[in-house]
Short mmCIF file of C-alpha atoms in Angstrom, two decimals:
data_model
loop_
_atom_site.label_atom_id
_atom_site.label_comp_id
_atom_site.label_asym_id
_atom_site.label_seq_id
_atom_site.Cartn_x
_atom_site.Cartn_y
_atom_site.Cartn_z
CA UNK A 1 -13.45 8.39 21.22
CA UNK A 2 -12.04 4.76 21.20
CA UNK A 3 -9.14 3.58 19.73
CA UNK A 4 -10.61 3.22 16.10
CA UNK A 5 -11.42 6.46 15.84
CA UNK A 6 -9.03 7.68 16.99
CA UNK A 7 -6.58 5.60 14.14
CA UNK A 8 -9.41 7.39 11.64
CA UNK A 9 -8.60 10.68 12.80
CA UNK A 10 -4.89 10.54 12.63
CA UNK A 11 -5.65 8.81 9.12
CA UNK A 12 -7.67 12.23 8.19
CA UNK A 13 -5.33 14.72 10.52
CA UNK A 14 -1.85 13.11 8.15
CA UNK A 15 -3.70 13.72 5.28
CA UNK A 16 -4.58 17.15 6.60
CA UNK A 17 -8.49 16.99 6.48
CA UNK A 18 -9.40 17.68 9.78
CA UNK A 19 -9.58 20.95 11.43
CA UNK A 20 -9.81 20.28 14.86
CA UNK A 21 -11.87 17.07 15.75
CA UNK A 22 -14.42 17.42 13.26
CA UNK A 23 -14.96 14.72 10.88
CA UNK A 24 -13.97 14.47 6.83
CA UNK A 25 -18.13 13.72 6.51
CA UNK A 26 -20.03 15.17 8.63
CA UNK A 27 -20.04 14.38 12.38
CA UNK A 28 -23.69 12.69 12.23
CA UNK A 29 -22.38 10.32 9.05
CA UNK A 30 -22.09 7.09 10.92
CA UNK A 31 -19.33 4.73 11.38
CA UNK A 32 -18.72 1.62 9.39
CA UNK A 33 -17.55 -1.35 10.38
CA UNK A 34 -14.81 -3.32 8.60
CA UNK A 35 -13.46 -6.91 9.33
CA UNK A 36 -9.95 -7.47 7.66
CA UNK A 37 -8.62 -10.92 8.29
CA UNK A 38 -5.07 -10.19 8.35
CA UNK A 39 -2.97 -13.51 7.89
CA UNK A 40 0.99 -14.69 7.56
CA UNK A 41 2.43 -14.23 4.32
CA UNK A 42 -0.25 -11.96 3.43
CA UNK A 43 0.38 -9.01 0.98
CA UNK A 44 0.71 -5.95 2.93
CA UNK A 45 -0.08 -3.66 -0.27
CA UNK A 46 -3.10 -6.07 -1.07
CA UNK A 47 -3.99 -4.63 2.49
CA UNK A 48 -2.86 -0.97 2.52
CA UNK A 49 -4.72 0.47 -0.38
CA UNK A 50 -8.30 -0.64 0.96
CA UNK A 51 -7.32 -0.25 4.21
CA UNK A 52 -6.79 3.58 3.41
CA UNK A 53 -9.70 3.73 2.05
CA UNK A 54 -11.64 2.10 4.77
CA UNK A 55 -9.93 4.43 7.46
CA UNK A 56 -11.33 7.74 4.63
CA UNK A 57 -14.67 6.52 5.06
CA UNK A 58 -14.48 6.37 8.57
CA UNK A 59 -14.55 3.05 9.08
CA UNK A 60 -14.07 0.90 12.52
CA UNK A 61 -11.88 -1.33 10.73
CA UNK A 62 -11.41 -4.79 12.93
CA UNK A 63 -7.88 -6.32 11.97
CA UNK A 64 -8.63 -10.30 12.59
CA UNK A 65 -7.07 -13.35 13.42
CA UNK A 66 -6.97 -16.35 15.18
CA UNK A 67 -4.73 -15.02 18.02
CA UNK A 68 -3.28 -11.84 18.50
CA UNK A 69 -0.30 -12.34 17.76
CA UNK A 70 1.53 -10.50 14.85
CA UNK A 71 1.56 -11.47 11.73
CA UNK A 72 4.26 -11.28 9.07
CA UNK A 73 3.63 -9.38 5.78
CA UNK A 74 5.75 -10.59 2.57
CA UNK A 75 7.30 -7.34 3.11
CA UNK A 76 8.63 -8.63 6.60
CA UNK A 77 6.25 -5.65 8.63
CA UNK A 78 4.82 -7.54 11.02
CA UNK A 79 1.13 -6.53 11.68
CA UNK A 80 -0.51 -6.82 14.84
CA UNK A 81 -4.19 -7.97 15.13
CA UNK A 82 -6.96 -5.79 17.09
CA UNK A 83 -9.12 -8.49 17.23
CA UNK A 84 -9.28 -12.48 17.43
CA UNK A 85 -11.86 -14.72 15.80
CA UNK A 86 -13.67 -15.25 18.62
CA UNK A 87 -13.42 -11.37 20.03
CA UNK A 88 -14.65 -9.60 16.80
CA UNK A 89 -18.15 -8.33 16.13
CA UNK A 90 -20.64 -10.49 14.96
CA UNK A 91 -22.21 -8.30 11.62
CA UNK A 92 -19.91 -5.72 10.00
CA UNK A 93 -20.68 -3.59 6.76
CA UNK A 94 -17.57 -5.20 5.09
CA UNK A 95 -15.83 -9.03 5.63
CA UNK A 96 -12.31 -7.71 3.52
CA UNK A 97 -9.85 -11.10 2.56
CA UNK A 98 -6.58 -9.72 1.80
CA UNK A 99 -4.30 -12.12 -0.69
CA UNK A 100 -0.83 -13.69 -0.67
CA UNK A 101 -0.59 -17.29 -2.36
CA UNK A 102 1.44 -18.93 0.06
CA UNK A 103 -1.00 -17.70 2.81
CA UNK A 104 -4.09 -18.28 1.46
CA UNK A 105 -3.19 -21.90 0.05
CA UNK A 106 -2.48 -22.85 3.93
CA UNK A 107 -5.83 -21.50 4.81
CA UNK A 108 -7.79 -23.18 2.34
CA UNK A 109 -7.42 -26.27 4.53
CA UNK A 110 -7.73 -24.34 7.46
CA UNK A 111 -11.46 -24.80 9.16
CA UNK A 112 -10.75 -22.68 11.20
CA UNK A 113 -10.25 -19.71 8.99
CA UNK A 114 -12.86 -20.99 6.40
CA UNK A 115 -15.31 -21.65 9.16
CA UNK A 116 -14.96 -18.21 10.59
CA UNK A 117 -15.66 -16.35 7.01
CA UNK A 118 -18.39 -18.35 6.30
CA UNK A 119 -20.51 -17.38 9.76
CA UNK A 120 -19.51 -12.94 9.36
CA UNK A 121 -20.22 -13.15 5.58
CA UNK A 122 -24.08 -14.27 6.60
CA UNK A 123 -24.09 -11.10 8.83
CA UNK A 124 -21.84 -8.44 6.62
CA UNK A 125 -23.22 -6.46 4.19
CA UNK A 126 -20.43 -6.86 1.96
CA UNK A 127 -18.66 -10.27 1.43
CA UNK A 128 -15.08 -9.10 -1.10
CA UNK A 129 -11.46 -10.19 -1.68
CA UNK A 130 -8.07 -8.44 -3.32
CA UNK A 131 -5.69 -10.94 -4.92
CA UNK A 132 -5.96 -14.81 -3.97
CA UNK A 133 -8.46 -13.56 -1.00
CA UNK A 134 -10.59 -14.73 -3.06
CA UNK A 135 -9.52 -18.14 -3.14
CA UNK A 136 -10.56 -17.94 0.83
CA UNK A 137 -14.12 -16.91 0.09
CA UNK A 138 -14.75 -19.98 -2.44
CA UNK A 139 -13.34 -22.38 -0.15
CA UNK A 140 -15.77 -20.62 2.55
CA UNK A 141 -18.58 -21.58 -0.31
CA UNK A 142 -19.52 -18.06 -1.31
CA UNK A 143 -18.75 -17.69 -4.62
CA UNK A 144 -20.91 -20.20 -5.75
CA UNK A 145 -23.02 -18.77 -8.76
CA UNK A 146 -21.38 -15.85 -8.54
CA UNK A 147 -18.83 -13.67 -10.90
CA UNK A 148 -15.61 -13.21 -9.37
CA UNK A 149 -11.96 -12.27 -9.37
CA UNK A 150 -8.71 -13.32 -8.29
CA UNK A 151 -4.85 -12.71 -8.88
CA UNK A 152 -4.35 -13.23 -12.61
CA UNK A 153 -2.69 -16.36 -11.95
CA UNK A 154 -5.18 -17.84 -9.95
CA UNK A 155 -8.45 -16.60 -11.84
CA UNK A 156 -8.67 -20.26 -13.86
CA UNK A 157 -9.01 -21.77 -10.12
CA UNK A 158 -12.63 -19.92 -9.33
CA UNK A 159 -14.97 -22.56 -11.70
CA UNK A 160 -13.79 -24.98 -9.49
CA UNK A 161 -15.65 -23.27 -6.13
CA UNK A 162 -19.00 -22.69 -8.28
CA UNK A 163 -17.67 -19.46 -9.71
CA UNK A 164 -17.90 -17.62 -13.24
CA UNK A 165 -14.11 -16.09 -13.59
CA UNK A 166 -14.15 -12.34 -14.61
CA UNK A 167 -10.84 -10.55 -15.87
CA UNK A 168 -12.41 -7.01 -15.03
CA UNK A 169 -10.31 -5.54 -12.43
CA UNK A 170 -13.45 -5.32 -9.80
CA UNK A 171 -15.80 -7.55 -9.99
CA UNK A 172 -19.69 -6.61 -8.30
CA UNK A 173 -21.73 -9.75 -8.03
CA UNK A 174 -24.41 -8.74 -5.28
CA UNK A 175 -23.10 -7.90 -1.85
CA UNK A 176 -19.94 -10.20 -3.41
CA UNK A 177 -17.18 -8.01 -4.70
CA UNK A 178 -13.20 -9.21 -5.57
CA UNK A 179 -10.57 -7.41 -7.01
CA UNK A 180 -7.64 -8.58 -9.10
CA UNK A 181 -4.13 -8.41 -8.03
CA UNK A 182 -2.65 -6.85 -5.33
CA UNK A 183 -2.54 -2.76 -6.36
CA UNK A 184 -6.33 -3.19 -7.91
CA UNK A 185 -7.08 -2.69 -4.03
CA UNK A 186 -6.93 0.62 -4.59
CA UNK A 187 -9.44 0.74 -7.18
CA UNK A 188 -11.65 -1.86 -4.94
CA UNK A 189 -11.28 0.61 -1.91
CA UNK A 190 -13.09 3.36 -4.36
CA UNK A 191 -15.32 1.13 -5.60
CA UNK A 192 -16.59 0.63 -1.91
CA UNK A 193 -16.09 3.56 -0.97
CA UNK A 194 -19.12 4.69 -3.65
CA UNK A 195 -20.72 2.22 -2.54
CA UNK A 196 -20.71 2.35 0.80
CA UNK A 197 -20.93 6.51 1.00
CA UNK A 198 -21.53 8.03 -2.24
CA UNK A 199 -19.47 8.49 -5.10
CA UNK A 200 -18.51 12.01 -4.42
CA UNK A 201 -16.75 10.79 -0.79
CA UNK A 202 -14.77 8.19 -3.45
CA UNK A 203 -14.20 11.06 -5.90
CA UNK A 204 -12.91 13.02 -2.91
CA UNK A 205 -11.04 10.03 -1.66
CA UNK A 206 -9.04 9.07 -4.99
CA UNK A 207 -8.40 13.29 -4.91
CA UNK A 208 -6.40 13.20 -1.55
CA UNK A 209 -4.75 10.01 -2.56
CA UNK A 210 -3.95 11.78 -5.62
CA UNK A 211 -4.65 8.30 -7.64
CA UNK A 212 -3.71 9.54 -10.97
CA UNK A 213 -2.03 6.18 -12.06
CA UNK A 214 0.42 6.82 -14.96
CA UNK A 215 2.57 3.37 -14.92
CA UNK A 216 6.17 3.70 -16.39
CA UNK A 217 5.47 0.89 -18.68
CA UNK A 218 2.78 -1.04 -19.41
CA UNK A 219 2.88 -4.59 -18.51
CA UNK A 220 0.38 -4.98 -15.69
CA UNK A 221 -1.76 -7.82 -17.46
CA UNK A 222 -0.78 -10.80 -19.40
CA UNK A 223 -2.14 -9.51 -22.48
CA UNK A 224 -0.16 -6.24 -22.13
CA UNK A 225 3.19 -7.71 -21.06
CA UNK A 226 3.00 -10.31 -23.74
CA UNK A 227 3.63 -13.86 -23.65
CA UNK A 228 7.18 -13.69 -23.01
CA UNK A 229 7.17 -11.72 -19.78
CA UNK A 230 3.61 -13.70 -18.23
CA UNK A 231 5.60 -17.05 -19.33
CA UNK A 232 8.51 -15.78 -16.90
CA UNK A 233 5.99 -15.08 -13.90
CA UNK A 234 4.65 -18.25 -14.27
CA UNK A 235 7.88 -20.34 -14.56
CA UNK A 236 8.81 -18.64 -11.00
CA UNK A 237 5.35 -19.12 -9.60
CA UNK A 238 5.01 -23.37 -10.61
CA UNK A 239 5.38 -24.81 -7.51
CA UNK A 240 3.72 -22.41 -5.26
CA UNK A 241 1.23 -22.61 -8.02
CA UNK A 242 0.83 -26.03 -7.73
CA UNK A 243 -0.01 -26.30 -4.43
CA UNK A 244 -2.71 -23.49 -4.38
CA UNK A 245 -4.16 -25.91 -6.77
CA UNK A 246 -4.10 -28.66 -4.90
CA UNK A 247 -5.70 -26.73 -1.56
CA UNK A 248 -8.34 -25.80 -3.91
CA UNK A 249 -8.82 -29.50 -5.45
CA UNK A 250 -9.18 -30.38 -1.67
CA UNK A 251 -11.23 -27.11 -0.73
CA UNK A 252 -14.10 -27.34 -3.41
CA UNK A 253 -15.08 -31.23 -2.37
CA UNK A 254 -16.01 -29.76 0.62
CA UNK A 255 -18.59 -27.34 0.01
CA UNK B 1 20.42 -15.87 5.03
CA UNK B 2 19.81 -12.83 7.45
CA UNK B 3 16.89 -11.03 8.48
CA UNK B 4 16.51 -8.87 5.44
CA UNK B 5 17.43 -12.11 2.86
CA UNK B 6 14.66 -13.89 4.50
CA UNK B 7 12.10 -11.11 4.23
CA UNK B 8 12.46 -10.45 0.31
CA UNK B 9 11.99 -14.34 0.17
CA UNK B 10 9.10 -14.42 1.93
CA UNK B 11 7.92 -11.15 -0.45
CA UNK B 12 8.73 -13.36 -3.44
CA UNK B 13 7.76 -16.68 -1.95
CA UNK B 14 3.95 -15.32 -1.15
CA UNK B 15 3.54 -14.16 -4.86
CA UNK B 16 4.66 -17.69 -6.01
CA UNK B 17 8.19 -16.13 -7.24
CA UNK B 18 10.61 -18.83 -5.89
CA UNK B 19 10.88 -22.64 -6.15
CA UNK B 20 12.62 -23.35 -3.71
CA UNK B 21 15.54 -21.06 -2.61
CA UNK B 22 16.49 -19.57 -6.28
CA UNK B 23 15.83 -15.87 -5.97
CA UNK B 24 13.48 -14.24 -9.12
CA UNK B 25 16.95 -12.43 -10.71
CA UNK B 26 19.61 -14.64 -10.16
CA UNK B 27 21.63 -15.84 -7.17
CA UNK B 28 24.75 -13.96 -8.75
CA UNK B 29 22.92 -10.88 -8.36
CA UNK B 30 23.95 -8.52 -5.97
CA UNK B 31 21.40 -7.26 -3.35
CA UNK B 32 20.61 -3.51 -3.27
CA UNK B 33 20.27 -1.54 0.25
CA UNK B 34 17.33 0.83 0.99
CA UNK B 35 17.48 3.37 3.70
CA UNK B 36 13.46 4.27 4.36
CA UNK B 37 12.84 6.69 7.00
CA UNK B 38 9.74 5.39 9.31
CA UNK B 39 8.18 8.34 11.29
CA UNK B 40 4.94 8.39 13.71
CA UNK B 41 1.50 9.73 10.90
CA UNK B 42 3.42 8.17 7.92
CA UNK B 43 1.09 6.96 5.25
CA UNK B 44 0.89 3.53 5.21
CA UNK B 45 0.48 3.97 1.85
CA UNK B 46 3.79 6.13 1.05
CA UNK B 47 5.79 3.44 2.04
CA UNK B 48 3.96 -0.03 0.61
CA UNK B 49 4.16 0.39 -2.68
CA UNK B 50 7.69 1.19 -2.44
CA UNK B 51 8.67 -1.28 -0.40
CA UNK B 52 6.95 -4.03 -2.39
CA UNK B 53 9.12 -2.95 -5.59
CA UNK B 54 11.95 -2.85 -3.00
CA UNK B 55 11.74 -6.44 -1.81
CA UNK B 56 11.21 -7.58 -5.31
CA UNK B 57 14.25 -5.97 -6.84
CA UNK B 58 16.48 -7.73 -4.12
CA UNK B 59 16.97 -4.99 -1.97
CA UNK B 60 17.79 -4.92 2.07
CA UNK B 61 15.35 -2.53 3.41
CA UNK B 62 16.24 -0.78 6.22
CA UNK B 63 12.87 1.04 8.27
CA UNK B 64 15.31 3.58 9.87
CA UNK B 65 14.09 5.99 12.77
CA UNK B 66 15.21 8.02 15.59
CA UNK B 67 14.60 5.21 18.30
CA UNK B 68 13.37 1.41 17.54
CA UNK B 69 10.26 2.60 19.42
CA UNK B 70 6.87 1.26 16.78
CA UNK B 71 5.88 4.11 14.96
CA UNK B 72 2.02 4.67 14.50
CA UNK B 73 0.74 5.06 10.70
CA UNK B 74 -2.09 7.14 9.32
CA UNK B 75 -3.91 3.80 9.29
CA UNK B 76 -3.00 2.81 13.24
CA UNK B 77 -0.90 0.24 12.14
CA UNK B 78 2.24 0.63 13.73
CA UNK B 79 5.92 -0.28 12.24
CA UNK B 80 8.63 -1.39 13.94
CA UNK B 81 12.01 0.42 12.57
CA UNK B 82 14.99 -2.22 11.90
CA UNK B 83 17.03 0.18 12.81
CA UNK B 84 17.93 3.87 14.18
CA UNK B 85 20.05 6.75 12.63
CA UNK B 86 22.89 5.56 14.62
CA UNK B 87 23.24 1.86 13.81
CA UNK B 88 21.90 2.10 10.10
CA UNK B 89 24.41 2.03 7.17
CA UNK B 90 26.44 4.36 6.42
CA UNK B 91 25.75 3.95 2.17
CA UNK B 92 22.78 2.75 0.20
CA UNK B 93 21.29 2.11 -3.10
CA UNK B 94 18.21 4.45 -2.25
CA UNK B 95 17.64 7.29 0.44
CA UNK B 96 13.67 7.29 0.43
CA UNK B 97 11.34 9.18 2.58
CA UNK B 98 7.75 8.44 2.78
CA UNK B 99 4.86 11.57 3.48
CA UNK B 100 2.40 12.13 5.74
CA UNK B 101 1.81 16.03 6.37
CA UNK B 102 1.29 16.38 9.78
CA UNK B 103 4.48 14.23 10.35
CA UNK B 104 6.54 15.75 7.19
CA UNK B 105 5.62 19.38 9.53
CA UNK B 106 6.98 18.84 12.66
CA UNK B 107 10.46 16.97 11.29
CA UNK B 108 11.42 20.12 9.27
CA UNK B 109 12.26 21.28 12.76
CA UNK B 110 14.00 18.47 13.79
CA UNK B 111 17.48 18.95 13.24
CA UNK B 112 17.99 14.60 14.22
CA UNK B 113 15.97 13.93 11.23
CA UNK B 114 17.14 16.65 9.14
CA UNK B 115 20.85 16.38 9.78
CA UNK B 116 20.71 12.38 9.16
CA UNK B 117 19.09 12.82 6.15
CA UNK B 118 21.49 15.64 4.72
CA UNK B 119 24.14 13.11 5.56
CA UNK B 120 22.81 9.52 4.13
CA UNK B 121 22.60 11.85 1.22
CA UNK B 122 25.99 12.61 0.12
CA UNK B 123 26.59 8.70 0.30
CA UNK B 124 23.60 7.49 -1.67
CA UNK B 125 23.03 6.76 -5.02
CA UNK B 126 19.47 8.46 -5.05
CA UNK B 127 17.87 10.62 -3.30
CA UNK B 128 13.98 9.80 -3.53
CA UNK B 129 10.80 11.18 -1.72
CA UNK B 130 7.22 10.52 -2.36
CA UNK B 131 4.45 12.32 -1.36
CA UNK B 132 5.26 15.28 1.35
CA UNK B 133 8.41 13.37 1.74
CA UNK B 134 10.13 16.27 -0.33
CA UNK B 135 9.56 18.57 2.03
CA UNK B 136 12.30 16.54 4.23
CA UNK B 137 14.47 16.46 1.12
CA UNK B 138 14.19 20.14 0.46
CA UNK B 139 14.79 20.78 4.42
CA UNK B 140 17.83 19.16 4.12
CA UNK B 141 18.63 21.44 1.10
CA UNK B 142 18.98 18.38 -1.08
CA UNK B 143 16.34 20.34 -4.17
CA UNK B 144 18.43 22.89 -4.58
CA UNK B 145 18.22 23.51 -8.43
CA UNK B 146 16.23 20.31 -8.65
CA UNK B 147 12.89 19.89 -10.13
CA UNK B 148 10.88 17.70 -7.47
CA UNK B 149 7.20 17.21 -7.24
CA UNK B 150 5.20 16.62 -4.00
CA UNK B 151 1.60 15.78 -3.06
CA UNK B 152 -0.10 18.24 -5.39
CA UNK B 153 -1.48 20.04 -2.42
CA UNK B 154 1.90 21.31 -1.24
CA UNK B 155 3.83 21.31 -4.48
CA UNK B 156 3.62 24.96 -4.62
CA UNK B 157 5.94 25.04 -0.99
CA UNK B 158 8.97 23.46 -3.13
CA UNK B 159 10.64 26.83 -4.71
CA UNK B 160 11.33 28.06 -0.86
CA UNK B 161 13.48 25.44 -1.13
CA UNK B 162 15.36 26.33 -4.78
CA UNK B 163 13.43 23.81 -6.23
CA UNK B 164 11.13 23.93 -9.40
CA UNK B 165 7.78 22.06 -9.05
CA UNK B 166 7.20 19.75 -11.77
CA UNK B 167 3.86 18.36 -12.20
CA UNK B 168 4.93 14.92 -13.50
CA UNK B 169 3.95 12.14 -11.21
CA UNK B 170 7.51 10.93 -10.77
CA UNK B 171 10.48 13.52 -11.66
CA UNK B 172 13.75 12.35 -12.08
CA UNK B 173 16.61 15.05 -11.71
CA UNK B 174 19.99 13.50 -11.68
CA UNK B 175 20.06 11.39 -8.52
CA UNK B 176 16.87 13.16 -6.97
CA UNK B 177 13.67 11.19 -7.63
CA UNK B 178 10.41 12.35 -6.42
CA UNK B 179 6.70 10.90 -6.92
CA UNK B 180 3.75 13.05 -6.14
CA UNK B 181 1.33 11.93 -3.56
CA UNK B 182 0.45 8.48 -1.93
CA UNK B 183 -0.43 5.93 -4.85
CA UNK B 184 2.12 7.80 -7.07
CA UNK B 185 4.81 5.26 -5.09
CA UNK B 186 4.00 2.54 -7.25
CA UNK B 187 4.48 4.55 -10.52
CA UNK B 188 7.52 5.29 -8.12
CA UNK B 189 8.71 2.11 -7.33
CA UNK B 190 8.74 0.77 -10.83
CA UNK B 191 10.54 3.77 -12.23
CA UNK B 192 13.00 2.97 -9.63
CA UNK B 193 12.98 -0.78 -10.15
CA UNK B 194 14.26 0.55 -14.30
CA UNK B 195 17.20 2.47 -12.89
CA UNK B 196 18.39 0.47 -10.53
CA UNK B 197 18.02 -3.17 -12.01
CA UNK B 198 16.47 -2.91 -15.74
CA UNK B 199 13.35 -2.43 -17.63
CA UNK B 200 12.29 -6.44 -18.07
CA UNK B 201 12.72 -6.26 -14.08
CA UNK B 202 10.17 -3.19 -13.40
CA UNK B 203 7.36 -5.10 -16.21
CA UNK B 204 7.48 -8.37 -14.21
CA UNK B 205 7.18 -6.86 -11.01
CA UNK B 206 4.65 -4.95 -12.71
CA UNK B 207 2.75 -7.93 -14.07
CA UNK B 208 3.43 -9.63 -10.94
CA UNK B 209 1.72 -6.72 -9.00
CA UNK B 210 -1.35 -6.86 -11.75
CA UNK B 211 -0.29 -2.91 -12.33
CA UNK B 212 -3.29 -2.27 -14.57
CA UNK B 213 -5.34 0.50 -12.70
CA UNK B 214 -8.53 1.44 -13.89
CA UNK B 215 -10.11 4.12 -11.33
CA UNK B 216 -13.80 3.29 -11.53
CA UNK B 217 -13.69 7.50 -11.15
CA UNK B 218 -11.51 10.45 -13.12
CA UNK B 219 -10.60 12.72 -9.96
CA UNK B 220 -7.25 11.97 -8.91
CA UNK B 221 -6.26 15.21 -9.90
CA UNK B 222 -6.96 18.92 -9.05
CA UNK B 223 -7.92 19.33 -12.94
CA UNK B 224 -9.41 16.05 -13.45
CA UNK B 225 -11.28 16.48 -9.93
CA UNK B 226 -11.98 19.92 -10.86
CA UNK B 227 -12.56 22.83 -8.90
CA UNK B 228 -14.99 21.96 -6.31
CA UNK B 229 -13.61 18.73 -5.36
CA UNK B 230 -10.06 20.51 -4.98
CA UNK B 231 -11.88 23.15 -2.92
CA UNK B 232 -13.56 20.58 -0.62
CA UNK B 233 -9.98 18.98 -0.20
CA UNK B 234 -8.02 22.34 0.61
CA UNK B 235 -11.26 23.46 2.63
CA UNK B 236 -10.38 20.60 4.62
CA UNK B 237 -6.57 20.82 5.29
CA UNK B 238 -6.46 24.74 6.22
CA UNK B 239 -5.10 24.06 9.43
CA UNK B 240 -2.69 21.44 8.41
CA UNK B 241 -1.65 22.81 5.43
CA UNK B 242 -1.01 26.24 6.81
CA UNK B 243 1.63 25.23 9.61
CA UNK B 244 3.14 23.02 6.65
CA UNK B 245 3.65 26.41 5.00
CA UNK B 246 4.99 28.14 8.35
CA UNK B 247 7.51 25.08 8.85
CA UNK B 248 8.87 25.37 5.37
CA UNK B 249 9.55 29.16 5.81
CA UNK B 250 11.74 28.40 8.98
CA UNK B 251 13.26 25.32 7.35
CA UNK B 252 14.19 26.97 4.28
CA UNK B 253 16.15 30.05 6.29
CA UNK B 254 18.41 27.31 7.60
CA UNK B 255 19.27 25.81 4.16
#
């Protein structure tokens, strides 16, 4: 058992789904892979819903980046890579882009980063975002032609990387999928995870996360928290706003 | 600006909250403090949606745990506590313990984690739990005449404690506040964001979280799952679940 099993196991042991070492699915069921870049400034809940998910479906789920050293969530957790660029498999069943719009405005210009998504999304299966992740992916070129998603407050930006902008909360284009902001990574993770496995392993998924959503209130859209309350977001967001545009003003004349 | 200042800018910074150094609420408004018990098979989960309601409401989170030793998460990401039961303060805002059953089981026998928590109690303004979390709280005879919810699957353990199960996802009982399992601390954080700031503050970090969940399935529920979904999830936890239900009987002799 290496390491990534092992993390699966304690993921299904917490949980209490394992008796003993056998698997949640089956001990035959093969593995997935999973890379996750993980990034500074990303959104650690844009990461910890799918990444539950992932871990349910027992996934090998590669955390990337260019070095290994830690990186710092918004919720100042620092997370430590398992895997660099240059050390982490070359296909994978899922290439995951976490958001965060400070983050993935820096990357944007980063050819690095961009370089590195475009070669594993040739040779993954699945090619998706949370959040401004999928900013990343459209600078990488691989929206082009395709429906897609972002953070609400980004979701005007896509056109401008060859994309058709979709407000649904997961968007399937092909092997592309992106979910909208941040917490609609939980939703994305099941949507995978039907994908991926069936839907009754995403049925029995959502059951053990007990994802019963009942929000106190009901603003988690522009349209539902009114013009008022999305005009507040946006006055806070301008200048980090206007610099995501400008990244992607810079990113889409180059692919 | 210390550590913790810096952090919930960073949180607000990466969602495009702050021009420059102006916090979302106000510079006049006075920062909240979060104890969060951190323990080793922890849900990632538990604790990120909670925390990224924390960090937006302007509170100092502090990860508290026995040592500063990383503790390993369900999902093998490990978390590095800020600070231990010695050093942390001595009041807060919010007393909140994350789940994870296999860890939730063998620190109702701790008396380290149980005493601390008995005592952080009696000098915080709430008392909050998701998930198994509430089996800590009711350990540390805090439900006592409380109603209290849990993960569904060990809601049923919470009247060896004096408490009545409630089935909402997140009771309030006086200062006790408890959300049911894993993505019910979102609906958590939010109600939490309400009591302790205002409404208009839990709808924009709401909207700012794109809280809109739409479960591409209807099973994040026992009844909604129905029964042979529940009975492939309890089929699978036996083991777990049934020295859960032998640690609660010793706990609740001591209470």
């Amino acid at each position: 058992m290496d390491r990534r099993q092992f993390n699966s196991l304690v993921a299904l042991t917490s949980l209490g789904l394992v008796a003993g070492a056998t698997s949640a699915f089956g001990e035959t069921e093969k593995r997935l892979s999973v890379i996750a870049l993980v990034h500074p400034g990303m959104i650690l809940l844009d990461l910890a819903g799918p990444l539950t998910c992932f871990n349910m479906m027992m996934a090998d789920v590669h955390l990337v980046w260019k070095t290994m050293d830690p990186v710092r969530t918004d919720t100042g957790i620092t997370i430590a890579p398992t895997s660099t660029f240059a050390q982490c498999p070359e296909e994978a069943d899922v290439l995951f882009v976490p958001g965060g719009l400070g983050g993935t405005t820096a990357m944007m210009d980063d050819d690095a980063v961009v370089g590195f998504l475009r070669d594993r999304s040739g040779r993954s299966r699945f090619v998706t975002s949370v959040c401004t992740g999928s900013l990343l992916l459209g600078a990488a070129g691989l929206l082009k032609g395709k429906r897609a998603t972002s953070h609400w407050y980004t979701r005007d930006l896509l056109p401008q990387f060859g994309a058709t902008p979709d407000s649904r909360r997961v968007v399937e284009d092909g092997n592309v999928i992106t979910g909208g902001g941040v917490t609609a990574g939980i939703d994305f993770g099941l949507t995978l995870a039907a994908r991926l496995r069936d839907e009754k392993t995403a049925k029995f998924i959502q059951l053990l996360l007990e994802y019963d959503p009942q929000p106190p209130f009901d603003a988690g859209s522009p349209a539902k928290g009114g013009p008022a309350l999305a005009a507040s977001v946006l006055s806070r967001r301008s200048s980090a706003l206007e610099a995501a545009k400008a990244a992607v003003e810079r990113a889409a004349r180059k692919i």
